[in-house]
XYZ file of C-alpha atoms in Angstrom:
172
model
C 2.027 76.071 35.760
C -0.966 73.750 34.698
C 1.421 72.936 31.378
C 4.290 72.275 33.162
C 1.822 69.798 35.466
C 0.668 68.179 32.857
C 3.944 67.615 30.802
C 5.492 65.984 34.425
C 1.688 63.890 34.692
C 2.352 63.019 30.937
C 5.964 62.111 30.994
C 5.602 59.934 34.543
C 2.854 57.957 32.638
C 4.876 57.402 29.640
C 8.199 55.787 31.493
C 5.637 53.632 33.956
C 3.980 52.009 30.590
C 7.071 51.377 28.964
C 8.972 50.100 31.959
C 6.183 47.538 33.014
C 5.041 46.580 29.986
C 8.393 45.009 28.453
C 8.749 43.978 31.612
C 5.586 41.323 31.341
C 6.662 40.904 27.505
C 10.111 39.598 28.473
C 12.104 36.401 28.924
C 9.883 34.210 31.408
C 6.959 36.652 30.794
C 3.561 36.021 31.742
C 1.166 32.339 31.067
C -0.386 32.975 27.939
C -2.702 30.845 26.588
C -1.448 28.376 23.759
C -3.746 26.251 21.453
C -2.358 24.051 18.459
C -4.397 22.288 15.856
C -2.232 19.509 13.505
C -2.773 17.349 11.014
C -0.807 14.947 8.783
C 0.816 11.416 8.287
C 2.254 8.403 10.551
C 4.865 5.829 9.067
C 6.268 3.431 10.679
C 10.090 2.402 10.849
C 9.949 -1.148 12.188
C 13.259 -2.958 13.498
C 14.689 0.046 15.342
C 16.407 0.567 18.983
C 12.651 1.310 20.180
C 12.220 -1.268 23.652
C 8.695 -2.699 22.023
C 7.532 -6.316 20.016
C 9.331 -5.678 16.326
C 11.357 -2.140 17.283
C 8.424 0.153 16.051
C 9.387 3.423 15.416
C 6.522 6.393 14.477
C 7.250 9.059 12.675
C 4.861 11.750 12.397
C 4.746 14.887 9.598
C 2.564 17.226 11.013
C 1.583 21.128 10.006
C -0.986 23.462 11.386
C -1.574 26.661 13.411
C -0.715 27.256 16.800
C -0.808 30.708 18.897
C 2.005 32.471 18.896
C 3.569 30.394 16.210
C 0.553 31.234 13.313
C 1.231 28.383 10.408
C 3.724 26.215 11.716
C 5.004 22.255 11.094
C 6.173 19.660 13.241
C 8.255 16.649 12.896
C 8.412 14.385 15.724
C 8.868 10.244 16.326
C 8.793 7.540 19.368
C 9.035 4.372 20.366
C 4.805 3.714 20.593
C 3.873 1.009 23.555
C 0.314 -0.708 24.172
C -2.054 2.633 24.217
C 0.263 5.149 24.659
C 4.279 6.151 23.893
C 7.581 6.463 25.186
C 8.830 10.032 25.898
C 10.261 11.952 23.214
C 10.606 15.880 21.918
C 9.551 18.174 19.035
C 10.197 21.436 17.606
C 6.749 23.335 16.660
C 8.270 25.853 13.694
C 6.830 28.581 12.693
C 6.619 30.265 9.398
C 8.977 32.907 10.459
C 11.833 29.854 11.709
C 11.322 30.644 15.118
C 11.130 27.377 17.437
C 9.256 26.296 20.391
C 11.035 23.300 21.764
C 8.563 20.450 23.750
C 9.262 17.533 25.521
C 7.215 15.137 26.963
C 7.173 11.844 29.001
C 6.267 8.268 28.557
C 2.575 7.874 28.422
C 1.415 4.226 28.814
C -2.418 5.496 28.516
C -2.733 7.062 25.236
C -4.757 10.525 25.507
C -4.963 12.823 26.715
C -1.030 13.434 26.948
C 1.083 16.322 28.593
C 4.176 18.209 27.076
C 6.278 20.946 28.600
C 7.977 23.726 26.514
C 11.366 24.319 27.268
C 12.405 27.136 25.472
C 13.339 27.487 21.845
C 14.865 29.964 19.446
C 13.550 33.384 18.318
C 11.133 34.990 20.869
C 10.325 31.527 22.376
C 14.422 30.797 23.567
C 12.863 31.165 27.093
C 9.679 29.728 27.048
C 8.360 27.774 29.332
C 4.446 25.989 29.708
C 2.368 22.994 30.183
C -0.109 21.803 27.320
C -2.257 18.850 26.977
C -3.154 17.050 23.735
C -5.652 14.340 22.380
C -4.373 12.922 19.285
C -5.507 10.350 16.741
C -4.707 7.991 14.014
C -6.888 6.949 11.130
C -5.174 2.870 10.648
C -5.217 1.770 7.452
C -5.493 -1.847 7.005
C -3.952 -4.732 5.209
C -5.507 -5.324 1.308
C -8.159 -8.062 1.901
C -7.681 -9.058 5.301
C -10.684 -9.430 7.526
C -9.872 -7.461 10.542
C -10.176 -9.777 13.941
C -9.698 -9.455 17.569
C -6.965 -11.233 17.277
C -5.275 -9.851 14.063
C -6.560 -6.405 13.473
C -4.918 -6.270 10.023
C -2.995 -3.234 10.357
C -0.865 -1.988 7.867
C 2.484 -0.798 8.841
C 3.836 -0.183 5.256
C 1.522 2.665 4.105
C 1.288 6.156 5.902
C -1.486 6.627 8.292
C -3.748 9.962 8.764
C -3.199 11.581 12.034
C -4.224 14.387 13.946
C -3.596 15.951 17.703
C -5.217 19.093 19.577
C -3.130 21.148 22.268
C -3.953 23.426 24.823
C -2.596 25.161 27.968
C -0.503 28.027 28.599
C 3.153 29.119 27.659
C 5.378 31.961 28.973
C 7.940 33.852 26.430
């Protein structure tokens, strides 16, 4: 009788873990919490559709590690504007090929910015989330120009170091 106890005990554990845990696992799951860490170049395309002085476009070349992606690469551009950017998207790919799509708004202000995933392929075709990011870019400058105020002798033809850290949360 104890055996027989147990073995019901036992077996009524077992289906409650594996029905709730997938559960939490599965499309829309829980937040969980996301941080990225990139670093690469910025070019500029200049005489595009972008609405700014000249039709800047940025491109950035980006890799890195981000949770739930591991080693991962992003390729993203925009129209830039004063401090900040238009709105664009990117695909953060992971090693694997599985994508987690983001999209984000205009920023006039620079950092820190906001993106929202909105799903993806692989395990992140659901995903949803909110992360914020600080980026940066290292200008190079034109060969022997004294950098002014009023000219600061950037150099649009040569790629620029750049960097950006995100965190917040994602659900998958």
């Amino acid at each position: 009788m104890r055996k027989r106890r147990l073995l019901i005990t036992g077996a009524a554990m077992a289906f409650i873990v594996l029905t709730v845990v997938p559960a939490a696992a599965g499309p829309g799951g829980t937040d969980r919490p996301f941080k990225a860490e990139l670093t690469g170049e910025l070019t500029f395309d200049i005489g595009t559709d972008c609405p700014n002085p000249m039709g800047v476009l940025t491109k950035t070349e980006s890799r890195g590690t981000a949770t739930h992606l591991g080693a991962m690469t992003a390729d993203w551009a925009h129209c830039p504007w004063d401090a900040g950017f238009y709105g664009s998207e990117v695909d953060f790919v992971a090693a694997n090929g599985d994508r987690l799509h983001l999209v984000y708004p205009a920023n006039h202000d620079g950092n820190p910015f906001v993106m929202f995933a909105d799903g993806g392929t692989g395990r992140f075709v659901d995903a949803t989330g909110v992360l914020t990011g600080v980026f940066w870019a290292e200008p190079q400058l034109l060969p022997g120009c004294e950098p002014t105020a009023e000219d600061p002798c950037y150099n649009p033809f040569v790629p620029w170091p750049w960097g950006a850290s995100l965190e917040g949360t994602i659900s998958y």
